[in-house]
Structures are given as structure tokens and as C-alpha cells.
Amino acid sequence: MLVLGIETSCDETAVAIVKDGKAVLANVVYSQIDIHKEYGGVVPEVASRNHARKITLVLEEAFRKAKKSLSDIDLVAVTHHPGLIGSLLVGINGAKALSMAYNIPYVEVNHIHGHIYANYLEDDFRFPLLALVVSGGHTELVLMRQHLDFYLLGQTLDDAVGETYDKVGRVLGLDYPAGPALDKLALSGEINYNLPLIYLDKDKYHFSFSGLKTAVLNLVNTKKMQNEAISFTDLAASFQNSVIRVLVDKTVAAAKEFKVKQVVVAGGVAANRGLRSAMKNEVSKLNDVVLTFPSLYYCTDNAAMIAVAGYFQYNTK
Ligand code: KG4
Ligand code: ZN
């Protein structure tokens, strides 16, 4: 079964063609990052206009790469929520137009479910499965007892992890999105700054990152006022430590409580090297639990993950 995936929820115009939920024949991502960089974040109106300009070109490139045509496609899957409404509409209208004109079945996919299903490209799923979703807009722990059964155990009460990376990076003068640059800085730094680890004892599986963000801001401002130098590498390492320890500790606690057989990490922050190695260390101590991360290019927004989730939606009764 050949699925055409379309993703335009934020600032990536993406189209993929995936066979049987596993084999990616084409995965084309046009990123608008360079356009939004100068504003320090995504400007919704600018994003929708660029999706409209690029969507047909990205579609054509995907078909060229996969050496397929529209008559080969069995299903169109498109991201319908959550995301920027103007951006989502470009993908949805494109997908509906193709579905109607070529008489191809059509399914709408939740973007977060797509991120989780990016892991299926690496490993089959073993249930119960625990997903840690860490993206620019979301931070969630999701328990799955079977395919497409998503039970939300907890989520951030304020900022998402990726958003926190981007805001902290901005304070340090890094370009948007700052996650990859902070990750790189952290690798050569030491945990020398005292930053809070926010566990929210009463809300076992919820998260909060705005206090950590404020703590970094206050530290930078205080050092500036006192004319003291800041080590960017040490600050990045200390910040990353506060994020990762909480993410890993809560994931491991949930994995134990719900006796899961697999832990998957999803979303842009799943590319973080510190998170990958800390999670590997801790999950390897659990008995018979498989740990899966998407390949780096399937961590951030892409349409292959939407095609995989769409494949399951269409085939699961
Ligand atoms: O999943 P994604 O592409 O978009 C959303 O659905 O939100 O995630 C983008 C986020 C950005 O905030 C970016 O800074 C973060 O993922 N990110 C990282 C890394 N790579 C991307 N954060 C930390 N470390 C990274 N290596
Ligand atoms: Zn995303």
C-alpha cells in the first residue's frame, strides 16, 4: 500500500511517499527556517504564504524521487491538527484536492501521533508502549496499549521543551531554532551553574519548564549587571542537565509503573545527543524494555511520519 503523506503544520513544507508503513520511497522537506530566523521565531502569515508557494514543487519532487505517479497512490494522509491554522489549511486543501481529483481515500492525522509513529520506521511497536513526545510545541508522556490508542499520562503545564531551548538560546544570542546549537555547546561544557530541577511532586507525569527558563534569564542578567563573564558552554551543559534529568526520570518512572515493553522518544528534541545517551543509560537498566529513537531526519517535522500514522488509521478497524 502506497501512502502519500503531507505535513504543513508549522514551518516545514513536507511530502513523503511510504510503502506499507515502513519503506520510505521519498521524504522531501522544504524548511522555511532561514526565512523565520530573522524574526526569532515562526511568523504564521509568512509561513502559510511560503507553504502555498512551495507545496506543488515539493509534491513534484517527492514523486520524482519515488519514481511514482498519483495513480500509484492508495491513500492520502495529511496533518490536520495541532498547528498554525493558515499553514495546516495549505496541506489539507492540497490533500483534499488530490484525493477528490484522483479518487484516492483520505485520512487526517494528528501531528503528535505522527511524531510517535516516526519510531515505527525504526522498530515495530511492542505494547504497552510509552512515548515521550518532546517537540517545539509539545511535551507529553503518552501510554499506548495498542496501535492508535493514546492515553495522555502527563504534559507540560507551561512551556514545551523545544520552546524552552529556543527561548534560552535567544538569551544567549543563538539563532532560532536554538536546540541543536545548545546541544552542541552543552557537549563541551561542565554542569557548573546551579539551575533548578523541576519535578512537580504532586503531578507525577506533568512537566514545567518556565521556571527553569526564568532561572537562566535571571542568572544571565545578574552576571551582566555584575560585569562577570558567563561560560556559554557551562550554562548550556547546566541547562541541558536540568531538562534531561527530569525527562528521563519521569519516563523511567512511568515505564516501571505501567510495565511497558518499549519506550519511544518523539519530536524535534529527540535529536538531542544528551537526551539520547542519558535515556539509553537509564532504560538499559530496565528489564526487557526496547528503546527507540527516530533517525535524526525523522525527529523534526516531516511527512513520512504522517504517512505511517495514516497507514495505521486507514488499516486499523
Ligand atoms: O518537532 P519539531 O520539528 O517541531 C514541532 O512540532 O514543534 O521540533 C522543533 C524543536 C525546536 O524547538 C528545536 O529547537 C528543537 O526541536 N530541537 C532540539 C534539537 N534539535 C531540534 N532541541 C534540543 N536539542 C536538539 N538537538
Ligand atoms: Zn512537530
Coordinates of C-alpha atoms and ligand atoms in Angstrom, one line a residue:
M1 CA 0.0 0.0 0.0
L2 CA 1.5 3.4 -1.1
V3 CA 0.7 6.3 1.2
L4 CA 1.2 9.9 0.2
G5 CA 1.9 12.0 3.4
I6 CA 1.6 15.8 3.6
E7 CA 2.7 17.9 6.5
T8 CA 2.5 21.7 6.7
S9 CA 1.6 22.4 10.3
C10 CA 4.4 24.8 11.1
D11 CA 7.4 26.0 9.1
E12 CA 8.2 22.8 7.1
T13 CA 6.5 22.1 3.8
A14 CA 6.9 18.3 3.6
V15 CA 5.7 15.5 1.4
A16 CA 6.6 11.8 1.6
I17 CA 5.7 8.5 -0.1
V18 CA 5.8 5.5 2.1
K19 CA 5.2 1.8 1.3
D20 CA 3.3 -0.4 3.8
G21 CA 4.0 2.0 6.7
K22 CA 7.8 1.0 6.6
A23 CA 9.6 1.8 3.4
V24 CA 10.2 5.4 2.7
L25 CA 10.4 5.9 -1.1
A26 CA 10.7 9.7 -0.8
N27 CA 10.8 12.2 2.0
V28 CA 11.1 15.8 0.9
V29 CA 11.2 18.6 3.4
Y30 CA 11.4 22.2 2.5
S31 CA 12.4 24.1 5.6
Q32 CA 11.5 27.8 6.0
I33 CA 13.9 28.2 8.9
D34 CA 16.1 30.7 7.1
I35 CA 13.1 32.9 6.4
H36 CA 11.8 33.0 10.0
K37 CA 15.3 33.2 11.6
E38 CA 15.4 37.0 11.3
Y39 CA 12.2 37.3 13.3
G40 CA 13.5 35.0 16.1
G41 CA 10.6 32.5 15.6
V42 CA 7.9 31.4 13.2
V43 CA 5.6 34.2 11.8
P44 CA 2.3 32.4 11.0
E45 CA 1.2 34.5 8.0
V46 CA 4.7 34.3 6.4
A47 CA 4.6 30.5 7.0
S48 CA 1.3 30.0 5.2
R49 CA 2.3 32.0 2.2
N50 CA 5.5 30.1 1.8
H51 CA 3.7 26.7 2.1
A52 CA 1.3 27.9 -0.7
R53 CA 4.3 28.8 -2.8
K54 CA 6.2 25.6 -2.3
I55 CA 3.6 22.8 -1.9
T56 CA 3.3 21.8 -5.5
L57 CA 7.1 21.9 -6.1
V58 CA 7.7 19.7 -3.0
L59 CA 4.9 17.3 -4.2
E60 CA 6.6 17.1 -7.7
E61 CA 10.0 16.4 -6.2
A62 CA 8.6 13.6 -4.0
F63 CA 7.0 11.8 -6.9
R64 CA 10.2 12.3 -9.0
K65 CA 12.3 10.8 -6.2
A66 CA 10.0 7.9 -5.5
K67 CA 9.6 7.2 -9.3
K68 CA 5.9 7.0 -8.8
S69 CA 2.8 8.9 -10.1
L70 CA -0.5 9.8 -8.4
S71 CA -2.2 6.8 -10.0
D72 CA 0.1 4.6 -7.8
I73 CA -1.1 6.2 -4.5
D74 CA -3.6 4.2 -2.4
L75 CA -4.1 6.7 0.4
V76 CA -3.5 10.4 1.1
A77 CA -2.7 11.3 4.8
V78 CA -2.4 14.9 5.9
T79 CA -1.7 16.6 9.2
H80 CA -4.9 18.3 10.4
H81 CA -4.1 19.3 14.0
P82 CA -2.4 20.8 16.0
G83 CA -0.5 23.6 14.2
L84 CA -0.8 27.0 12.7
I85 CA -4.3 27.2 11.1
G86 CA -3.2 29.0 7.9
S87 CA -0.3 26.6 7.5
L88 CA -2.4 23.5 8.1
L89 CA -5.0 24.7 5.6
V90 CA -2.5 24.6 2.7
G91 CA -1.7 21.0 3.3
I92 CA -5.3 20.0 4.0
N93 CA -6.6 21.7 0.8
G94 CA -3.8 20.2 -1.3
A95 CA -4.5 16.7 0.1
K96 CA -8.3 17.0 -0.4
A97 CA -7.9 18.3 -3.9
L98 CA -5.7 15.3 -4.8
S99 CA -8.0 12.9 -3.1
M100 CA -11.0 14.2 -5.0
A101 CA -9.4 14.6 -8.3
Y102 CA -7.8 11.1 -8.3
N103 CA -10.4 9.4 -6.2
I104 CA -8.0 8.3 -3.5
P105 CA -9.1 7.7 0.1
Y106 CA -8.1 10.4 2.5
V107 CA -7.3 10.4 6.3
E108 CA -6.4 13.3 8.7
V109 CA -3.6 12.7 11.1
N110 CA -2.8 14.3 14.4
H111 CA 0.7 15.8 14.2
I112 CA 1.8 14.4 17.6
H113 CA 0.6 10.9 16.7
G114 CA 2.7 11.3 13.6
H115 CA 5.8 12.1 15.7
I116 CA 5.2 9.0 17.7
Y117 CA 4.8 6.9 14.6
A118 CA 8.2 8.1 13.2
N119 CA 9.5 5.5 15.5
Y120 CA 7.7 2.7 13.6
L121 CA 10.1 3.3 10.7
E122 CA 12.9 2.1 13.0
D123 CA 11.2 -0.7 15.1
D124 CA 7.9 -2.5 15.2
F125 CA 5.9 -1.5 18.2
R126 CA 5.7 -3.6 21.4
F127 CA 2.8 -2.9 23.7
P128 CA 2.3 -1.5 26.3
L129 CA 4.5 1.3 24.8
L130 CA 5.4 4.6 26.4
A131 CA 6.1 7.6 24.2
L132 CA 7.9 10.7 25.4
V133 CA 7.0 13.5 23.0
V134 CA 9.4 16.4 23.1
S135 CA 8.9 19.0 20.3
G136 CA 8.8 22.7 19.8
G137 CA 5.2 22.9 20.8
H138 CA 4.6 19.8 23.0
T139 CA 6.0 17.8 25.9
E140 CA 3.9 14.8 26.7
L141 CA 4.1 11.3 28.2
V142 CA 1.7 9.0 26.3
L143 CA 0.9 5.4 27.1
M144 CA -0.2 3.1 24.2
R145 CA -1.8 -0.3 24.9
Q146 CA -2.3 -1.0 21.2
H147 CA -2.0 0.8 17.9
L148 CA -3.7 4.3 17.8
D149 CA -4.7 4.0 21.5
F150 CA -3.1 7.2 23.0
Y151 CA -3.6 7.8 26.7
L152 CA -2.1 11.0 28.0
L153 CA -0.3 10.4 31.3
G154 CA 1.1 13.9 31.6
Q155 CA 2.1 17.1 29.8
T156 CA 3.8 20.4 30.3
L157 CA 1.9 22.9 32.4
D158 CA 3.6 25.8 30.7
D159 CA 6.5 25.9 28.1
A160 CA 7.3 22.9 25.8
V161 CA 10.9 21.6 25.9
G162 CA 11.8 22.8 22.4
E163 CA 10.3 26.2 23.1
T164 CA 12.4 26.4 26.3
Y165 CA 15.6 25.6 24.3
D166 CA 14.7 28.2 21.7
K167 CA 14.0 30.9 24.4
V168 CA 17.1 30.1 26.4
G169 CA 19.1 30.2 23.1
R170 CA 17.7 33.6 22.3
V171 CA 19.1 35.0 25.6
L172 CA 22.5 33.6 24.6
G173 CA 22.2 35.3 21.2
L174 CA 21.8 32.0 19.3
D175 CA 19.7 31.8 16.1
Y176 CA 16.2 30.2 16.0
P177 CA 15.8 27.2 16.4
A178 CA 18.5 27.1 19.1
G179 CA 18.1 23.5 20.2
P180 CA 20.9 22.0 18.1
A181 CA 23.4 24.8 18.9
L182 CA 22.7 24.5 22.7
D183 CA 23.1 20.7 22.4
K184 CA 26.5 21.2 20.8
L185 CA 27.6 23.8 23.4
A186 CA 26.5 21.5 26.2
L187 CA 28.7 18.7 25.0
S188 CA 31.9 20.7 25.7
G189 CA 30.7 22.3 29.0
E190 CA 30.5 21.4 32.7
I191 CA 27.5 21.5 35.0
N192 CA 28.8 24.4 36.9
Y193 CA 25.7 26.6 37.3
N194 CA 23.1 25.8 39.8
L195 CA 19.8 25.5 38.0
P196 CA 16.5 24.0 39.3
L197 CA 15.3 20.5 38.6
I198 CA 11.5 20.9 38.5
Y199 CA 9.7 17.6 39.3
L200 CA 6.2 18.8 40.4
D201 CA 5.9 16.1 43.1
K202 CA 2.0 16.2 43.1
D203 CA 1.8 15.8 39.3
K204 CA 4.0 12.8 38.8
Y205 CA 3.9 12.8 35.0
H206 CA 3.4 16.5 34.3
F207 CA 6.2 18.9 33.4
S208 CA 7.1 22.5 33.9
F209 CA 9.9 24.4 32.2
S210 CA 9.1 28.1 32.6
G211 CA 10.8 28.3 36.0
L212 CA 14.0 26.9 34.5
K213 CA 13.8 29.4 31.7
T214 CA 13.4 32.2 34.2
A215 CA 16.3 30.9 36.3
V216 CA 18.6 31.0 33.2
L217 CA 17.4 34.6 32.4
N218 CA 18.0 35.8 35.9
L219 CA 21.4 34.2 36.0
V220 CA 22.4 35.9 32.7
N221 CA 21.1 39.3 33.8
T222 CA 22.7 39.1 37.2
K223 CA 26.1 38.2 35.7
K224 CA 25.8 41.0 33.2
M225 CA 25.0 43.6 36.0
Q226 CA 27.9 42.4 38.0
N227 CA 30.1 42.5 34.9
E228 CA 31.0 38.9 35.3
A229 CA 31.7 36.6 32.4
I230 CA 29.4 33.7 31.6
S231 CA 30.6 30.4 30.2
F232 CA 28.1 29.6 27.4
T233 CA 29.3 26.0 27.3
D234 CA 28.8 25.5 31.1
L235 CA 25.5 27.3 31.1
A236 CA 24.3 25.1 28.2
A237 CA 25.5 22.0 30.0
S238 CA 23.8 23.0 33.2
F239 CA 20.5 23.9 31.4
Q240 CA 20.6 20.7 29.4
N241 CA 21.2 18.7 32.6
S242 CA 18.1 20.2 34.3
V243 CA 16.0 19.4 31.3
I244 CA 17.2 15.9 30.6
R245 CA 17.3 14.6 34.2
V246 CA 13.6 15.4 34.6
L247 CA 12.6 14.0 31.2
V248 CA 14.5 10.8 31.8
D249 CA 13.4 10.3 35.5
K250 CA 9.7 10.7 34.7
T251 CA 9.9 8.5 31.6
V252 CA 11.7 5.7 33.6
A253 CA 9.1 6.0 36.5
A254 CA 6.2 5.7 34.0
A255 CA 7.9 2.8 32.2
K256 CA 8.2 0.9 35.5
E257 CA 4.7 1.8 36.7
F258 CA 3.0 0.7 33.5
K259 CA 5.4 -2.2 32.9
V260 CA 5.9 -1.1 29.3
K261 CA 7.8 -3.2 26.8
Q262 CA 9.0 -0.3 24.7
V263 CA 9.9 3.4 25.2
V264 CA 9.9 5.6 22.2
V265 CA 11.1 9.2 22.1
A266 CA 9.5 11.6 19.5
G267 CA 9.7 15.2 18.2
G268 CA 12.5 17.6 17.4
V269 CA 14.2 17.4 20.8
A270 CA 14.5 13.6 20.3
A271 CA 17.5 14.6 18.2
N272 CA 19.3 15.9 21.3
R273 CA 22.5 13.9 21.9
G274 CA 22.5 14.4 25.7
L275 CA 18.9 13.1 25.9
R276 CA 19.7 10.1 23.7
S277 CA 22.7 9.0 25.8
A278 CA 21.0 9.6 29.2
M279 CA 17.9 7.8 28.1
K280 CA 19.9 4.8 26.7
N281 CA 21.8 4.6 30.1
E282 CA 18.7 4.5 32.2
V283 CA 16.4 2.4 30.0
S284 CA 19.1 -0.2 29.6
K285 CA 18.8 -0.8 33.4
L286 CA 15.1 -1.8 33.0
N287 CA 14.3 -5.5 32.2
D288 CA 13.4 -6.3 28.6
V289 CA 12.4 -2.8 27.5
V290 CA 13.3 -1.7 24.0
L291 CA 14.3 1.9 23.5
T292 CA 13.7 3.5 20.1
F293 CA 14.6 6.9 18.7
P294 CA 13.7 8.1 15.2
S295 CA 16.6 8.7 12.8
L296 CA 17.7 12.3 13.1
Y297 CA 15.8 13.4 9.9
Y298 CA 12.6 11.9 11.2
C299 CA 12.8 13.7 14.6
T300 CA 11.9 17.1 13.3
D301 CA 8.8 17.7 11.2
N302 CA 8.5 15.5 8.2
A303 CA 5.7 13.9 6.2
A304 CA 6.9 10.3 6.3
M305 CA 5.7 10.1 9.9
I306 CA 2.3 11.3 8.8
A307 CA 2.1 8.7 6.1
V308 CA 2.9 5.9 8.7
A309 CA 0.3 7.1 11.2
G310 CA -2.2 7.5 8.3
Y311 CA -1.4 3.9 7.1
F312 CA -2.4 2.6 10.6
Q313 CA -5.5 4.8 10.8
Y314 CA -6.8 3.5 7.5
N315 CA -6.0 -0.2 8.2
T316 CA -7.0 -0.4 11.9
K317 CA -10.6 -1.1 12.3
Ligands
KG4_1 O1 9.1 18.5 16.3 P1 9.6 19.8 15.7 O2 10.4 19.8 14.4 O3 8.5 20.9 15.6 C1 7.3 20.9 16.4 O4 6.4 20.1 16.1 O5 7.3 21.7 17.3 O6 10.6 20.4 16.9 C2 11.3 21.6 16.7 C3 12.0 21.8 18.1 C4 12.7 23.2 18.1 O7 12.3 23.9 19.3 C5 14.2 22.9 18.2 O8 14.9 23.8 18.9 C6 14.2 21.5 18.9 O9 13.0 20.9 18.3 N1 15.4 20.8 18.6 C7 16.3 20.4 19.5 C8 17.3 19.7 18.9 N2 17.0 19.6 17.6 C9 15.8 20.3 17.4 N3 16.3 20.7 20.9 C10 17.3 20.2 21.6 N4 18.4 19.5 21.0 C11 18.4 19.3 19.7 N5 19.5 18.6 19.2
ZN2 ZN 6.5 18.6 15.1

